[in-house]
Coordinates of C-alpha atoms in Angstrom, one line a residue:
M1 CA 64.0 135.1 70.2
S2 CA 62.7 137.6 72.4
N3 CA 63.3 141.3 71.2
D4 CA 62.4 143.3 74.7
R5 CA 65.4 144.8 76.1
A6 CA 64.4 144.4 79.4
I7 CA 64.8 140.7 81.1
P8 CA 61.7 139.0 80.6
Q9 CA 59.8 137.2 83.5
G10 CA 60.9 133.7 84.0
Y11 CA 64.2 134.0 82.2
M12 CA 67.6 134.3 83.9
T13 CA 71.1 135.8 82.2
V14 CA 73.8 133.6 81.9
G15 CA 75.3 134.8 85.2
E16 CA 72.3 134.2 87.1
I17 CA 72.1 130.7 86.1
A18 CA 75.7 130.3 86.5
K19 CA 75.4 131.5 90.1
K20 CA 72.2 129.5 91.0
M21 CA 73.9 126.0 89.6
G22 CA 77.3 126.7 91.0
V23 CA 79.2 126.9 87.5
S24 CA 81.3 129.6 85.8
V25 CA 79.8 131.7 83.0
R26 CA 82.7 130.2 80.8
T27 CA 81.3 126.9 81.3
L28 CA 77.7 127.6 80.2
Q29 CA 79.4 129.5 77.0
Y30 CA 81.5 126.1 76.4
Y31 CA 78.1 123.9 76.6
H32 CA 76.4 126.7 74.4
R33 CA 79.3 126.1 71.6
E34 CA 79.4 122.4 72.1
G35 CA 75.4 122.4 71.4
L36 CA 74.8 120.9 75.1
L37 CA 72.9 123.7 76.5
S38 CA 71.5 126.7 74.1
P39 CA 69.8 129.8 75.7
S40 CA 66.2 129.6 75.3
A41 CA 65.9 133.4 74.5
Q42 CA 68.1 136.4 73.9
S43 CA 67.3 140.0 75.1
G44 CA 66.9 142.9 72.9
G45 CA 70.5 143.8 73.9
G46 CA 71.8 140.4 72.9
R47 CA 72.1 138.9 76.4
R48 CA 71.7 135.2 76.6
L49 CA 68.6 134.1 78.5
Y50 CA 67.7 130.8 80.2
T51 CA 64.8 129.3 81.8
D52 CA 63.9 127.0 84.8
R53 CA 63.7 124.3 82.0
D54 CA 67.3 124.9 81.3
V55 CA 68.2 124.4 85.0
I56 CA 67.0 121.0 85.0
L57 CA 68.8 120.2 81.5
L58 CA 71.8 121.8 83.1
H59 CA 71.4 119.7 85.9
Q60 CA 71.3 116.5 83.8
I61 CA 74.7 117.7 82.1
L62 CA 76.5 118.3 85.4
S63 CA 75.2 115.0 86.8
M64 CA 76.4 113.1 83.9
K65 CA 79.8 114.7 83.6
H66 CA 80.4 114.3 87.5
L67 CA 79.8 110.4 86.5
G68 CA 82.7 110.6 84.0
F69 CA 80.7 110.7 80.9
S70 CA 82.2 112.4 77.9
L71 CA 80.8 115.2 76.4
D72 CA 79.6 113.0 73.1
D73 CA 78.1 110.6 75.8
I74 CA 76.0 113.3 77.3
K75 CA 74.8 114.5 74.1
N76 CA 73.6 111.1 73.1
R77 CA 71.9 110.6 76.6
L78 CA 70.1 113.7 77.1
I79 CA 66.3 113.1 77.4
G80 CA 63.7 115.6 76.0
L81 CA 61.9 117.6 78.8
D82 CA 58.6 118.3 77.2
T83 CA 56.2 116.2 79.1
P84 CA 55.9 114.9 82.6
E85 CA 57.1 111.4 81.3
E86 CA 60.2 112.9 79.9
V87 CA 61.1 114.7 82.9
A88 CA 61.0 111.8 85.0
A89 CA 62.5 109.5 82.6
A90 CA 65.6 111.9 82.6
L91 CA 65.6 111.8 86.4
S92 CA 65.3 107.9 86.2
E93 CA 68.4 107.7 84.1
Q94 CA 70.2 109.8 86.3
A95 CA 69.5 107.9 89.4
A96 CA 70.2 104.8 87.8
A97 CA 73.9 106.2 86.6
I98 CA 74.4 107.3 90.1
R99 CA 73.5 104.0 91.7
Q100 CA 75.9 102.4 89.3
K101 CA 78.6 105.0 90.0
L102 CA 78.0 104.3 93.7
A103 CA 78.2 100.6 93.2
S104 CA 81.7 101.1 91.3
L105 CA 82.8 103.2 94.0
S106 CA 81.9 100.9 96.7
E107 CA 83.6 98.0 95.0
S108 CA 86.9 100.4 94.5
L109 CA 86.7 101.1 98.1
A110 CA 86.1 97.6 99.5
Q111 CA 89.3 96.6 97.1
L112 CA 91.5 99.5 98.7
E113 CA 90.8 98.3 102.1
A114 CA 91.5 94.7 101.3
L115 CA 94.7 95.5 99.8
R116 CA 95.6 97.8 102.6
A117 CA 94.8 94.9 105.2
E118 CA 97.0 92.4 103.0
V119 CA 99.9 95.1 102.8
L120 CA 99.8 95.5 106.8
Q121 CA 99.9 91.7 107.2
M122 CA 102.6 91.1 104.7
Q123 CA 104.9 93.5 106.7
A124 CA 107.1 93.8 103.7
V125 CA 107.0 96.0 100.6
D126 CA 106.4 93.3 97.6
F127 CA 105.0 95.2 94.5
K128 CA 104.7 91.9 92.4
K129 CA 102.6 90.4 95.2
Y130 CA 100.4 93.8 95.6
A131 CA 99.7 93.6 91.8
D132 CA 98.6 90.0 92.1
I133 CA 96.2 90.9 94.8
I134 CA 94.7 93.5 92.9
A135 CA 94.5 91.5 89.9
N136 CA 92.7 88.9 91.9
L137 CA 90.4 91.6 93.8
E138 CA 89.3 92.8 90.3
M139 CA 88.5 89.4 89.3
K140 CA 86.6 88.9 92.1
N141 CA 88.3 86.1 93.4
E142 CA 87.6 85.7 97.1
L143 CA 90.9 83.7 97.6
Y144 CA 93.0 86.9 97.0
W145 CA 94.4 86.8 100.4
L146 CA 96.1 83.6 99.8
V147 CA 98.6 85.3 97.5
K148 CA 100.7 86.8 100.5
H149 CA 101.2 83.1 101.8
L150 CA 102.7 81.7 98.2
D151 CA 106.2 81.9 97.5
D152 CA 107.7 83.6 94.4
R153 CA 108.2 80.1 92.5
T154 CA 104.6 79.2 93.0
L155 CA 103.5 82.4 92.0
N156 CA 105.6 82.7 88.9
Q157 CA 104.2 79.4 88.1
F158 CA 100.6 80.6 88.3
R159 CA 101.5 83.8 86.3
R160 CA 102.7 81.8 83.5
R161 CA 99.7 79.1 83.6
F162 CA 96.7 81.6 84.1
D163 CA 95.4 84.9 82.6
H164 CA 92.5 87.2 83.1
A165 CA 90.3 84.8 81.3
S166 CA 91.6 81.4 82.5
A167 CA 92.3 82.4 86.3
P168 CA 88.6 83.1 87.1
I169 CA 87.4 79.8 85.4
M170 CA 89.9 78.1 87.8
M171 CA 89.1 80.4 91.0
E172 CA 85.3 79.3 90.3
R173 CA 86.2 75.5 90.1
V174 CA 88.2 75.7 93.4
S175 CA 85.2 77.5 95.2
Q176 CA 82.8 75.1 93.8
L177 CA 84.8 72.3 95.2
M178 CA 85.2 74.0 98.5
G179 CA 81.6 74.5 98.8
E180 CA 81.0 70.7 97.9
A181 CA 83.2 69.9 100.7
L182 CA 81.3 72.1 103.3
R183 CA 78.2 70.3 102.1
L184 CA 79.4 67.1 102.5
Q185 CA 80.7 67.8 105.8
A186 CA 77.4 69.2 107.0
E187 CA 75.6 66.0 105.8
G188 CA 78.0 63.9 107.6
V189 CA 79.5 62.2 105.0
P190 CA 82.5 60.2 106.1
P191 CA 85.6 61.5 104.2
A192 CA 86.8 57.7 103.5
G193 CA 83.2 56.7 102.2
E194 CA 82.2 56.2 98.8
R195 CA 81.3 59.8 98.1
G196 CA 84.1 61.4 100.1
M197 CA 86.5 59.3 97.9
A198 CA 84.6 60.4 94.5
F199 CA 85.1 63.8 95.8
A200 CA 88.8 63.5 96.6
E201 CA 89.5 62.0 93.0
K202 CA 87.8 65.4 91.6
Y203 CA 89.7 67.7 94.1
W204 CA 93.1 66.0 93.3
A205 CA 92.4 66.3 89.4
M206 CA 91.5 70.1 90.1
V207 CA 94.9 70.4 92.2
L208 CA 97.0 68.7 89.3
D209 CA 95.3 71.1 86.9
F210 CA 95.9 74.0 88.9
T211 CA 99.7 73.1 89.4
G212 CA 100.3 71.8 85.9
G213 CA 101.1 68.5 87.3
D214 CA 104.0 70.3 89.0
T215 CA 104.1 68.1 92.4
A216 CA 107.3 70.1 93.5
M217 CA 104.5 72.9 94.1
L218 CA 102.1 70.7 96.2
A219 CA 104.0 71.1 99.5
D220 CA 103.7 75.0 99.4
L221 CA 100.0 74.8 98.4
M222 CA 99.4 72.0 101.2
K223 CA 100.9 74.5 103.8
L224 CA 97.8 76.7 103.1
S225 CA 95.6 74.9 105.2
D226 CA 97.7 76.2 108.0
K227 CA 97.0 79.7 107.1
A228 CA 93.3 79.4 107.6
E229 CA 93.7 80.7 111.1
A230 CA 95.6 84.1 110.0
P231 CA 94.6 87.3 112.1
A232 CA 91.1 88.9 111.2
G233 CA 90.6 90.9 108.1
P234 CA 88.5 91.4 105.4
S235 CA 89.1 87.4 104.3
Q236 CA 88.0 86.2 107.8
E237 CA 85.0 84.7 106.5
W238 CA 86.9 83.0 103.7
Q239 CA 89.6 82.0 106.2
Q240 CA 86.8 80.2 108.1
K241 CA 85.4 78.7 105.1
L242 CA 88.8 77.1 104.1
A243 CA 89.5 75.8 107.6
D244 CA 85.9 74.2 107.6
A245 CA 86.3 72.6 104.1
N246 CA 89.7 71.5 104.9
A247 CA 88.5 69.4 107.9
F248 CA 86.9 67.2 105.2
I249 CA 89.2 67.7 102.1
S250 CA 92.1 66.4 104.1
P251 CA 91.0 63.3 105.5
A252 CA 89.1 62.5 102.3
L253 CA 92.5 63.0 100.2
E254 CA 94.5 60.9 102.9
A255 CA 92.0 57.8 102.4
W256 CA 92.0 58.2 98.6
F257 CA 95.9 58.3 98.6
S258 CA 96.0 55.4 101.1
A259 CA 93.5 53.3 98.9
R260 CA 95.8 53.6 96.0
D261 CA 99.0 53.6 98.0
Y262 CA 100.3 57.0 96.5
D263 CA 102.4 59.5 97.9
P264 CA 101.6 62.9 96.4
L265 CA 104.9 64.2 97.4
G266 CA 106.7 61.7 96.2
E267 CA 107.4 60.1 92.8
G268 CA 104.5 58.2 92.6
T269 CA 103.5 55.1 94.7
K270 CA 104.8 54.7 98.4

């Protein structure tokens, strides 16, 4: 420690560094007690002194605190600042943490905007459906907007059948089949042809798995194709995809049912 009573050149008092970095003296004292940021020196009069190096270290601490890290996390993530490489590494880690936080904030903002759009389109307060939409948004299910079109009986069935682990798997299966329908349509494959019928068989198996074999739910699900032209919003792109996919799926299923003389909304065969 320095024994000079005057403040040596290149050093700052706790008040000066606090003012420079926009924090309180009490905050710096707290960081000192917690072992995060100790003064680099002490004057002959006992004043705690800091350097420009401490400014960079304090910037690390404040940045990570702003990003939501606990004090213990910050202690473990602080990087030495003795070489240019260490300073660069510290800045790189801060930049990476900020990018991650920005991505998280952007995702949260997108979810809020999507939920807001769905709330306005529903035009009725339904917290159960709000919760279902939020859950689907968090699972990154791009078909979240369909929730508002399902009745309570159908939604309750889905809640019983799928949890946070199984729902994304089923939604990925639905998404893959929709993608396959779009590809087959783009290739000009006849829905009633061999490839169309093979697709219809896979799709119908998915529907039965999705509903747990409860054919009473099928009428509600089959109405969803009529919702593809809902007002524009965050789900507009998926609404269009659904409409385009249904242009292949519907005739393929009709051909598959007809070939088997099967009525999906009846007891079995026509």
